[in-house]
PDB file of N, CA and C in Angstrom:
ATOM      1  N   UNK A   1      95.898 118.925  95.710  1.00 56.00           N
ATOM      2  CA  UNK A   1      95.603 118.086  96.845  1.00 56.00           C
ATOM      3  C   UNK A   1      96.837 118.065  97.745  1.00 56.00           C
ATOM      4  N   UNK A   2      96.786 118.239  98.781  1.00 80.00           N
ATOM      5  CA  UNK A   2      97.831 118.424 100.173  1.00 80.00           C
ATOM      6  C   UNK A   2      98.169 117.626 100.502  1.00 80.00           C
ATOM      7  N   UNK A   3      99.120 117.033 101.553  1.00 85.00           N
ATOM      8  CA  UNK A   3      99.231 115.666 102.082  1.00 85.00           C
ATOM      9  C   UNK A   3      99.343 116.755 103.654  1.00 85.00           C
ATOM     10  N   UNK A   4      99.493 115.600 104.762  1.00 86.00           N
ATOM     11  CA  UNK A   4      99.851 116.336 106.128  1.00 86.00           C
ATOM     12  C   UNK A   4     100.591 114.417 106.729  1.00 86.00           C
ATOM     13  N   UNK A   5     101.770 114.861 107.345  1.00 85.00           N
ATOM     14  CA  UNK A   5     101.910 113.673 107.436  1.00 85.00           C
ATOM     15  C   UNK A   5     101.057 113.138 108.576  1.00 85.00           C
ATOM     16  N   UNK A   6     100.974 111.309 108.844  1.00 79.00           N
ATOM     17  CA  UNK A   6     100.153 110.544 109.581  1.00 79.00           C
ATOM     18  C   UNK A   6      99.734 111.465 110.729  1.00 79.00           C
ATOM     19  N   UNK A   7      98.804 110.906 110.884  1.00 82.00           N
ATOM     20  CA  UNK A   7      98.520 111.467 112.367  1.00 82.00           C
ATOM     21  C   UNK A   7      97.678 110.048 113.048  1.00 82.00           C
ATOM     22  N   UNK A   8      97.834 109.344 114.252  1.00 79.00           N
ATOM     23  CA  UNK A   8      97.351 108.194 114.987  1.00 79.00           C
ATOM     24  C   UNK A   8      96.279 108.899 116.062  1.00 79.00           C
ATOM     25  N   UNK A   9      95.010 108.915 115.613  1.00 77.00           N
ATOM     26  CA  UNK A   9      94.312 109.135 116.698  1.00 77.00           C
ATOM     27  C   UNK A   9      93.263 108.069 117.339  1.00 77.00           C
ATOM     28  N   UNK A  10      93.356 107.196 116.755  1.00 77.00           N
ATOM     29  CA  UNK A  10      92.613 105.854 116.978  1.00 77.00           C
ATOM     30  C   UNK A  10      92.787 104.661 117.265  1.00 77.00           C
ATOM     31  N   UNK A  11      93.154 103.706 118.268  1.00 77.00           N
ATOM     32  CA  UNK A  11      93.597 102.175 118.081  1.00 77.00           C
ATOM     33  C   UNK A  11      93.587 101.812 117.013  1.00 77.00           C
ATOM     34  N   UNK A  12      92.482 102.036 115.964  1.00 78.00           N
ATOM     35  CA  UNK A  12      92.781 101.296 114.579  1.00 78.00           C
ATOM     36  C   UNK A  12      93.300 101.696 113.585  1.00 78.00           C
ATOM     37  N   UNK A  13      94.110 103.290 113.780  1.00 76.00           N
ATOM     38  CA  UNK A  13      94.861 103.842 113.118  1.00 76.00           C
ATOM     39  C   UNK A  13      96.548 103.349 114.016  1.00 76.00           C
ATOM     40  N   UNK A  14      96.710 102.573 114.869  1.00 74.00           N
ATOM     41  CA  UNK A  14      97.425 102.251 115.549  1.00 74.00           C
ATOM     42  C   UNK A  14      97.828 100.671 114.646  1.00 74.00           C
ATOM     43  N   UNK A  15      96.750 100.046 115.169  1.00 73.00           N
ATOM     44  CA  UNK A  15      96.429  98.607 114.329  1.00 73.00           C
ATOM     45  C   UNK A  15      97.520  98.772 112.954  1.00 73.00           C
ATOM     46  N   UNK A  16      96.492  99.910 111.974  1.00 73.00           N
ATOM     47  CA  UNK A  16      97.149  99.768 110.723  1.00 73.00           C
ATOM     48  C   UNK A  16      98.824 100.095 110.832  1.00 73.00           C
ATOM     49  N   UNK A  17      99.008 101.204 111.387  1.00 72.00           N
ATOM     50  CA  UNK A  17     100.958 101.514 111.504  1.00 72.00           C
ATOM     51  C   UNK A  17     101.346 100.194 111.591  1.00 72.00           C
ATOM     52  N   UNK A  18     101.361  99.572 113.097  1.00 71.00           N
ATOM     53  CA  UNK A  18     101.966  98.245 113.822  1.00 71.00           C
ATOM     54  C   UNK A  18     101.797  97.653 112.634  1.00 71.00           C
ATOM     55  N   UNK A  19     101.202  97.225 111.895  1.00 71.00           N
ATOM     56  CA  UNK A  19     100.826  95.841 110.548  1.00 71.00           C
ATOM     57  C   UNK A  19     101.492  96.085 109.553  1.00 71.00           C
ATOM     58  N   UNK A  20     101.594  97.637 108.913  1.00 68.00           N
ATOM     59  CA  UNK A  20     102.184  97.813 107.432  1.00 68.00           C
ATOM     60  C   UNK A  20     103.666  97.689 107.639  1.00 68.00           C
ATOM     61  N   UNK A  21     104.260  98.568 109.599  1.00 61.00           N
ATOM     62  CA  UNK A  21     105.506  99.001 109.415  1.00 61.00           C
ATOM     63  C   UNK A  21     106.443  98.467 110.310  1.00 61.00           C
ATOM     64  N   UNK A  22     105.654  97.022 110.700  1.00 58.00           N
ATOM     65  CA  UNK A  22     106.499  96.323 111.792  1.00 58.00           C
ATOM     66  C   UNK A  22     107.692  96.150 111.496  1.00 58.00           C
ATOM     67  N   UNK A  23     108.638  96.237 111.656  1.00 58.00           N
ATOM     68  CA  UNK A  23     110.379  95.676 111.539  1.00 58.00           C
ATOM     69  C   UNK A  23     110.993  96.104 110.193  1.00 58.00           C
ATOM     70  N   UNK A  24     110.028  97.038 109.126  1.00 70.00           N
ATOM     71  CA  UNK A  24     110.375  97.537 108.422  1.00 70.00           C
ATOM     72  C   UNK A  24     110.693  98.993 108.756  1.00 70.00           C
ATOM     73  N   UNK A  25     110.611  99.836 109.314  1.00 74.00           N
ATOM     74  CA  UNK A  25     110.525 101.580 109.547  1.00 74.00           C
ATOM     75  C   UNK A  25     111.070 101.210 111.120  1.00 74.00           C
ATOM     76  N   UNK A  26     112.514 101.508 111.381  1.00 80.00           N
ATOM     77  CA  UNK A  26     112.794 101.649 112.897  1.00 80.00           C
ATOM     78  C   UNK A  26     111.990 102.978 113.177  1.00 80.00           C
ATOM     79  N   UNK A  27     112.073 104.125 112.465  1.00 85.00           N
ATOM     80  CA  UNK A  27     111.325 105.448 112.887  1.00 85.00           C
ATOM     81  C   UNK A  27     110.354 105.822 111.825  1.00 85.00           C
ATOM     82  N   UNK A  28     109.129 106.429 112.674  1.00 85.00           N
ATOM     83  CA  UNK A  28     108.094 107.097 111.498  1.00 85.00           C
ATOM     84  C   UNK A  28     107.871 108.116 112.406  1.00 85.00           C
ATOM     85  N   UNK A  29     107.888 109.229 111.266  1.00 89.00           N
ATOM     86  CA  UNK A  29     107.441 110.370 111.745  1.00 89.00           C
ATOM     87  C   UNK A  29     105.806 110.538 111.712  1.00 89.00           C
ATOM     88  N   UNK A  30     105.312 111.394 112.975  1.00 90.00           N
ATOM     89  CA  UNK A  30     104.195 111.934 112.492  1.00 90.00           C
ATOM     90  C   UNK A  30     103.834 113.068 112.998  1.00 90.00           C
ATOM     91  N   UNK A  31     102.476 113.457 112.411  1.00 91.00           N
ATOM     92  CA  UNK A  31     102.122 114.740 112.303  1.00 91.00           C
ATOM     93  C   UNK A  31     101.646 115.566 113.453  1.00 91.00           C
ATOM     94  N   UNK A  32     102.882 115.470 114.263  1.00 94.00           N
ATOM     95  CA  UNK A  32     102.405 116.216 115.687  1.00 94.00           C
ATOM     96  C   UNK A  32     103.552 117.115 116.173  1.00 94.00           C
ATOM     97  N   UNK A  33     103.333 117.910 116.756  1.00 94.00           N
ATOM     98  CA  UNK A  33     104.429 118.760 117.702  1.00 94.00           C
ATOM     99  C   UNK A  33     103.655 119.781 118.865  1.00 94.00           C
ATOM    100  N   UNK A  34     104.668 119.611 119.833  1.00 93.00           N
ATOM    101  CA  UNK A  34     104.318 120.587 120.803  1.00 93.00           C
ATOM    102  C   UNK A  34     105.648 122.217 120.455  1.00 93.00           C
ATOM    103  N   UNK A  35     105.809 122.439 119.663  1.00 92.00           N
ATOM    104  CA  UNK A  35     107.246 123.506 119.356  1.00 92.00           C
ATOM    105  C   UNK A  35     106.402 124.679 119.418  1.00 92.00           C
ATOM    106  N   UNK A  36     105.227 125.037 119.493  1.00 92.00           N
ATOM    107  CA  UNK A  36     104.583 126.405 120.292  1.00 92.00           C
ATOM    108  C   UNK A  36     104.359 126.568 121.559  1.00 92.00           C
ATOM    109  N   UNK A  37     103.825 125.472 122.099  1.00 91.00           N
ATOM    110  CA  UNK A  37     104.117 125.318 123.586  1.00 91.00           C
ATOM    111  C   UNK A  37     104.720 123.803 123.963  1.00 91.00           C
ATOM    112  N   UNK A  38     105.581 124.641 124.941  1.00 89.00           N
ATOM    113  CA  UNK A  38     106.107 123.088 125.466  1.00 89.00           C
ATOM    114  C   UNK A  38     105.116 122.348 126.465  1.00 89.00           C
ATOM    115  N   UNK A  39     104.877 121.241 126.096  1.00 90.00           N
ATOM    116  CA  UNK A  39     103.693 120.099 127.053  1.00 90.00           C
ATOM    117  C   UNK A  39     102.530 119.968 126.204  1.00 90.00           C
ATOM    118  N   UNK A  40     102.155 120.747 125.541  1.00 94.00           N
ATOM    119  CA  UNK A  40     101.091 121.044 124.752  1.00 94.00           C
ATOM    120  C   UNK A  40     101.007 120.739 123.190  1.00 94.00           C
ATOM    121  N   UNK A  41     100.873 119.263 123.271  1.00 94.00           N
ATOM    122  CA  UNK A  41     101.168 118.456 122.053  1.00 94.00           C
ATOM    123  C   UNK A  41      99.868 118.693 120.960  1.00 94.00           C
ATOM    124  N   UNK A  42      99.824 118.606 119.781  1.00 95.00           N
ATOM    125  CA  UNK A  42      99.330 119.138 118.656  1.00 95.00           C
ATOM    126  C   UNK A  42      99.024 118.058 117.955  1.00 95.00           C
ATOM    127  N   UNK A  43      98.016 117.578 116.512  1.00 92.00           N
ATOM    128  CA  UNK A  43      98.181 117.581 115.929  1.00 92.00           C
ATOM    129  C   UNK A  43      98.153 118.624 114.785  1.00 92.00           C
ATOM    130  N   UNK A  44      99.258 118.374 114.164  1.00 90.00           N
ATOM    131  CA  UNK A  44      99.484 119.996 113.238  1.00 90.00           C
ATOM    132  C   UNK A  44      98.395 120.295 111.771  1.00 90.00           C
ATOM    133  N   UNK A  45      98.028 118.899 111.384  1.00 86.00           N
ATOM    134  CA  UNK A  45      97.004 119.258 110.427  1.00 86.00           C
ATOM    135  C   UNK A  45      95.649 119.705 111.211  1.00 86.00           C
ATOM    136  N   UNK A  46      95.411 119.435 112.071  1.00 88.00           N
ATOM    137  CA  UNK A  46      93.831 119.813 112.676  1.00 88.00           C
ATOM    138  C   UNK A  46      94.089 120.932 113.646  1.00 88.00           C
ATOM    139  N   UNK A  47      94.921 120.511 114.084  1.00 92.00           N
ATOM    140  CA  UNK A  47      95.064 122.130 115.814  1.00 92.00           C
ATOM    141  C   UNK A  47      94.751 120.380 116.936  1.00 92.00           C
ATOM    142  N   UNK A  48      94.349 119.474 116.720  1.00 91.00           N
ATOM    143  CA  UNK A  48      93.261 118.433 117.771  1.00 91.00           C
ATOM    144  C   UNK A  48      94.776 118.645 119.052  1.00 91.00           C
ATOM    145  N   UNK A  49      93.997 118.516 120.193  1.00 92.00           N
ATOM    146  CA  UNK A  49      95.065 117.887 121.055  1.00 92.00           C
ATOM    147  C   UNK A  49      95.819 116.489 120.926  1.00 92.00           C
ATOM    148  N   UNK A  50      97.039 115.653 121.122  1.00 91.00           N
ATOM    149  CA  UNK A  50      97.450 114.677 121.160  1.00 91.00           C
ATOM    150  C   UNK A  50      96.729 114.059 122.294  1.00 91.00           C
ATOM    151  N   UNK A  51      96.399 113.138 122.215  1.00 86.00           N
ATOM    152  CA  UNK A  51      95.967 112.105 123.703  1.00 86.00           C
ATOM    153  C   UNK A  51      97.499 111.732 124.140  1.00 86.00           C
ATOM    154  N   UNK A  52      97.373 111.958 125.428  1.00 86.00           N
ATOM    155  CA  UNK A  52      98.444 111.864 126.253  1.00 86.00           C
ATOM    156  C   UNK A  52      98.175 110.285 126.963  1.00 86.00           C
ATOM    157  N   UNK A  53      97.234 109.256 126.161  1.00 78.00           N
ATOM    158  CA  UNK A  53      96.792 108.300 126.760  1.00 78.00           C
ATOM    159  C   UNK A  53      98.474 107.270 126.715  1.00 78.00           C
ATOM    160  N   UNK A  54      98.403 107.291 128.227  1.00 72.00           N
ATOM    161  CA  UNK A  54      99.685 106.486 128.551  1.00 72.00           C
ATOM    162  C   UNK A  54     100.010 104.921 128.061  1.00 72.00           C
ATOM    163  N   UNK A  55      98.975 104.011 127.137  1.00 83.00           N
ATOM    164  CA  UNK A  55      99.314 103.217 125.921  1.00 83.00           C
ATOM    165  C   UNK A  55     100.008 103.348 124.960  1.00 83.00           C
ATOM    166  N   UNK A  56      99.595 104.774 124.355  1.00 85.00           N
ATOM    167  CA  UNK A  56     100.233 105.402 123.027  1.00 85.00           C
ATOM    168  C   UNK A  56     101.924 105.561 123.319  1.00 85.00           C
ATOM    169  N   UNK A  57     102.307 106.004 124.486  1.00 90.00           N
ATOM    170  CA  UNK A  57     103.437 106.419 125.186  1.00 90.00           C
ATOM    171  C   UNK A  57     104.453 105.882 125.436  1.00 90.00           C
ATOM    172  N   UNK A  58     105.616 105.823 124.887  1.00 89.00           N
ATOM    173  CA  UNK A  58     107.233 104.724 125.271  1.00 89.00           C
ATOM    174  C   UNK A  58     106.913 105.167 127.173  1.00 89.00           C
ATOM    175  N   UNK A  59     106.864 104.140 127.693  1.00 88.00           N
ATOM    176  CA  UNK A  59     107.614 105.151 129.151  1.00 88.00           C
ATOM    177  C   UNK A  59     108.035 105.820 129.184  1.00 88.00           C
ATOM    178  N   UNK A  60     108.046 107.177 129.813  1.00 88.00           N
ATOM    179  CA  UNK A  60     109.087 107.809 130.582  1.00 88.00           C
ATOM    180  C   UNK A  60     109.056 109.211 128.780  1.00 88.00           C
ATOM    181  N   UNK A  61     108.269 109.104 128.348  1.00 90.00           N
ATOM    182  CA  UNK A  61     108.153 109.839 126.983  1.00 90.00           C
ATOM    183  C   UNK A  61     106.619 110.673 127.240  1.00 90.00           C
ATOM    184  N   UNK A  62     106.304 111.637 126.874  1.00 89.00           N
ATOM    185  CA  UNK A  62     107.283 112.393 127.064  1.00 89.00           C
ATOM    186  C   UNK A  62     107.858 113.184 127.926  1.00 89.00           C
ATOM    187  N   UNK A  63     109.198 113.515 127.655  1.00 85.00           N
ATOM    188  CA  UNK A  63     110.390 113.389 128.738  1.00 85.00           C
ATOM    189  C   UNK A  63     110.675 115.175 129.215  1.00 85.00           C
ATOM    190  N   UNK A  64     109.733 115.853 128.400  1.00 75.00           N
ATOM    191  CA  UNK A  64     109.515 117.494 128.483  1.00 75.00           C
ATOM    192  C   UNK A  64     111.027 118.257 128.461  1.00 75.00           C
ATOM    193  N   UNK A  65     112.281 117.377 127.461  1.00 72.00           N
ATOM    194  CA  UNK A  65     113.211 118.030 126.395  1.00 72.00           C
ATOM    195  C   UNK A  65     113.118 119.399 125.974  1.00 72.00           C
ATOM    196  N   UNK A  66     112.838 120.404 126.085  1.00 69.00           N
ATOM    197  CA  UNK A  66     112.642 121.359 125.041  1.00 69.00           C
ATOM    198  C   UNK A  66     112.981 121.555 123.795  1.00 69.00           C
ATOM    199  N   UNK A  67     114.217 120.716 123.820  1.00 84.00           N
ATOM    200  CA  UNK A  67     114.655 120.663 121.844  1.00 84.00           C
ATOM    201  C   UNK A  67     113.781 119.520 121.414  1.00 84.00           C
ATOM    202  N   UNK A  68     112.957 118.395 122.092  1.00 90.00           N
ATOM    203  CA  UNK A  68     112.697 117.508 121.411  1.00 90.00           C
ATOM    204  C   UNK A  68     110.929 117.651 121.489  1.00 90.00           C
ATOM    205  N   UNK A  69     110.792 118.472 120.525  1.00 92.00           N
ATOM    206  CA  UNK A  69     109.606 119.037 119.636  1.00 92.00           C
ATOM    207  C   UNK A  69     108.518 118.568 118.796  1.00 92.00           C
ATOM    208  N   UNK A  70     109.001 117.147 118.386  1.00 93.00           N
ATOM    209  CA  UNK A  70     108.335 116.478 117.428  1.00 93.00           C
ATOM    210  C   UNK A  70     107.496 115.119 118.049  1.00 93.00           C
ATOM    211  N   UNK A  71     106.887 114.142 117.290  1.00 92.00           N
ATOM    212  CA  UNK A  71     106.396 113.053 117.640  1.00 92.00           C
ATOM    213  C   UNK A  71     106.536 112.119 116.571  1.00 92.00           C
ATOM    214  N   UNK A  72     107.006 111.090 117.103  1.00 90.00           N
ATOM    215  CA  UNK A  72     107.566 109.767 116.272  1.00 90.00           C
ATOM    216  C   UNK A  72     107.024 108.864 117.061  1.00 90.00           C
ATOM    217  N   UNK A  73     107.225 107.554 115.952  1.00 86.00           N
ATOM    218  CA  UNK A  73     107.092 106.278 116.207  1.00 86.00           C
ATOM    219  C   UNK A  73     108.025 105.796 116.866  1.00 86.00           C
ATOM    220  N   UNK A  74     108.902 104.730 117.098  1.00 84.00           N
ATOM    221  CA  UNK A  74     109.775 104.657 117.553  1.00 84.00           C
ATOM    222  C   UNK A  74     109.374 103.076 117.621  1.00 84.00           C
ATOM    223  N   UNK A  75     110.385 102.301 116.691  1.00 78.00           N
ATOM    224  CA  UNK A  75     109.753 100.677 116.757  1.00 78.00           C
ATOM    225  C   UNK A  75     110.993  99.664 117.732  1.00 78.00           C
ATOM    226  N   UNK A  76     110.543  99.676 118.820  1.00 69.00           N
ATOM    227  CA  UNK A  76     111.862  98.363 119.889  1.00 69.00           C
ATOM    228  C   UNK A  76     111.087  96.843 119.735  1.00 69.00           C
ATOM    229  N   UNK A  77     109.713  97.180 120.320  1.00 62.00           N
ATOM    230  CA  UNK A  77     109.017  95.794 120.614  1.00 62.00           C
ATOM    231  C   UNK A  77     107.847  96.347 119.853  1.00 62.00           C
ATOM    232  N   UNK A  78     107.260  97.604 119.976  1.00 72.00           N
ATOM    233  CA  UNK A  78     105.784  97.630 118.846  1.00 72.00           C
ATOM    234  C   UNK A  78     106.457  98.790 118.905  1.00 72.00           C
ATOM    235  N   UNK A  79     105.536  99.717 117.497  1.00 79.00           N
ATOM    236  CA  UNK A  79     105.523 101.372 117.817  1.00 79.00           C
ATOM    237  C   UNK A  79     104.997 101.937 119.384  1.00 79.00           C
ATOM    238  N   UNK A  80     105.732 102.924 119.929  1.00 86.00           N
ATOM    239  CA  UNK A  80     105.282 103.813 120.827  1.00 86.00           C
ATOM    240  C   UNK A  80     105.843 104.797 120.175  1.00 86.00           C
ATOM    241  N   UNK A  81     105.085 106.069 120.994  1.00 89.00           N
ATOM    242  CA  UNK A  81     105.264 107.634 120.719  1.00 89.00           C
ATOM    243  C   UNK A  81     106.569 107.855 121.407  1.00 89.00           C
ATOM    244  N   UNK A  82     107.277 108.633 120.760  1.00 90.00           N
ATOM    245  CA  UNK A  82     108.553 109.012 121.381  1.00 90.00           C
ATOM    246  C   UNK A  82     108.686 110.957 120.893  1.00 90.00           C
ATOM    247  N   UNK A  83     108.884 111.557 121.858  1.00 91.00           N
ATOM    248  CA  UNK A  83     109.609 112.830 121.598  1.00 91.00           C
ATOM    249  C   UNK A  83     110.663 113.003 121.293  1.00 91.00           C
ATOM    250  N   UNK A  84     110.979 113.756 119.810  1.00 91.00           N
ATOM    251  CA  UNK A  84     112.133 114.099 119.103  1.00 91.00           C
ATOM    252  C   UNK A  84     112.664 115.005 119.078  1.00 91.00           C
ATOM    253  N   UNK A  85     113.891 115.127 118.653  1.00 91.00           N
ATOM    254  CA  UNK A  85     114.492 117.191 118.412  1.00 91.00           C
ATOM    255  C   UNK A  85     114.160 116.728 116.452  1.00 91.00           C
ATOM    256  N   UNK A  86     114.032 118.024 115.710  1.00 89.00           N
ATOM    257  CA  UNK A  86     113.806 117.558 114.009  1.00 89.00           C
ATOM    258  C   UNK A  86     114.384 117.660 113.459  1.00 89.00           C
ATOM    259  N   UNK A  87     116.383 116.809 114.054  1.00 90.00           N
ATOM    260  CA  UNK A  87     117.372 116.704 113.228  1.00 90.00           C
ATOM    261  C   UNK A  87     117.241 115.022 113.238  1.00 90.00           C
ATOM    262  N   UNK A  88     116.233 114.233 113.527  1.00 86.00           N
ATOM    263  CA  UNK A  88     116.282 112.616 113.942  1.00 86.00           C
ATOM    264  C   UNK A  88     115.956 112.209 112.793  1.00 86.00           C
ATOM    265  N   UNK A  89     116.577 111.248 112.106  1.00 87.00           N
ATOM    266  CA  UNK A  89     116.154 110.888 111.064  1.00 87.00           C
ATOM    267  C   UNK A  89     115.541 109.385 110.956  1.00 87.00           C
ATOM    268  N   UNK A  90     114.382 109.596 110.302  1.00 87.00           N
ATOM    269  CA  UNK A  90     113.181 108.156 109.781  1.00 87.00           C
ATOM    270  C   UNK A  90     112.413 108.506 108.410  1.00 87.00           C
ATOM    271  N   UNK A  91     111.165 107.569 108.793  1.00 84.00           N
ATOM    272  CA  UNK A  91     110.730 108.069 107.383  1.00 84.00           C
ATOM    273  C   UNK A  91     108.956 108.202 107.997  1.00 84.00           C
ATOM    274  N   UNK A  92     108.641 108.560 106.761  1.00 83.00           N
ATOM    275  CA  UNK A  92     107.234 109.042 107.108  1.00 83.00           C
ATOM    276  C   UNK A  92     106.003 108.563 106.126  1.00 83.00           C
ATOM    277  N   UNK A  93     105.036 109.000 106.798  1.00 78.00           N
ATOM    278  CA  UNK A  93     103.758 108.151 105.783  1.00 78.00           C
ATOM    279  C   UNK A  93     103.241 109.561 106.011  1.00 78.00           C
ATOM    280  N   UNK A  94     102.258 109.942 104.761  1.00 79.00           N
ATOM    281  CA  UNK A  94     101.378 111.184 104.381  1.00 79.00           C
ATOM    282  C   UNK A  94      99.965 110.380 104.011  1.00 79.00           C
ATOM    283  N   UNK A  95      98.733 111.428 104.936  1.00 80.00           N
ATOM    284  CA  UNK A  95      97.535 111.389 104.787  1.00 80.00           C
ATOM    285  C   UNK A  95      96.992 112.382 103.863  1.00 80.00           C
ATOM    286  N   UNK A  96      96.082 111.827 102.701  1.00 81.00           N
ATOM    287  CA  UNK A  96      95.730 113.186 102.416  1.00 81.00           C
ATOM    288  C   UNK A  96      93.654 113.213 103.243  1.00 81.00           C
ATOM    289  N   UNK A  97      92.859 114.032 103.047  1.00 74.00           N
ATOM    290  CA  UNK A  97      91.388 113.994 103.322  1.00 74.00           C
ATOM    291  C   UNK A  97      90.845 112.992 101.966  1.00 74.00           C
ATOM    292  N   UNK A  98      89.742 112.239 102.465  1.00 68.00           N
ATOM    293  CA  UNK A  98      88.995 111.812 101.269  1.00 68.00           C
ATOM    294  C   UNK A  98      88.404 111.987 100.412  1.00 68.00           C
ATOM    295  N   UNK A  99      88.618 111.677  98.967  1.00 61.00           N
ATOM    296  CA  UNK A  99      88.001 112.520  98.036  1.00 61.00           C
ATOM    297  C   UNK A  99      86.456 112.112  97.489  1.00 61.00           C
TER     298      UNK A  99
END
């Protein structure tokens, strides 16, 4: 059985992060990158596009970095999505499919 780490594609997959990892996890990684094309955000277990829905989004993120490849949480006032380079260090939660 595989794991792939989190992937947030839902307000209520949003819901659950914000609740388990409030003020505990300054950073969570998850399971996204644009590092094949730049702008062209991923999730890496499915191929799905990222929603670029500007809720999910720190301001001004993302900031189209080219070293910063990855997608994180990033906790100030709630989680938002933040673009990373994948020397940033946090921690991560793994999904596996249902059995």
């Amino acid at each position: 059985m595989g794991a792939d780490l989190l992937t947030q594609e839902t307000d209520r997959e949003k819901y659950v992060i914000d609740f388990f990892g409030i003020t505990t996890f300054p950073l969570i990684w998850l399971g996204a990158s644009d590092e094949d094309v730049e702008g062209d955000w991923r999730w890496v277990a499915t191929g799905e596009r990222v929603s670029m829905n500007a809720s999910y989004w720190q301001p001004g993120q993302p900031d189209w970095v080219n070293i910063d490849d990855y997608l994180c949480l990033f906790n100030s006032i709630r989680y938002l999505w933040w673009d990373v380079n994948g020397s940033t260090l946090g921690y991560f939660f793994c999904e596996t499919a249902t059995i």
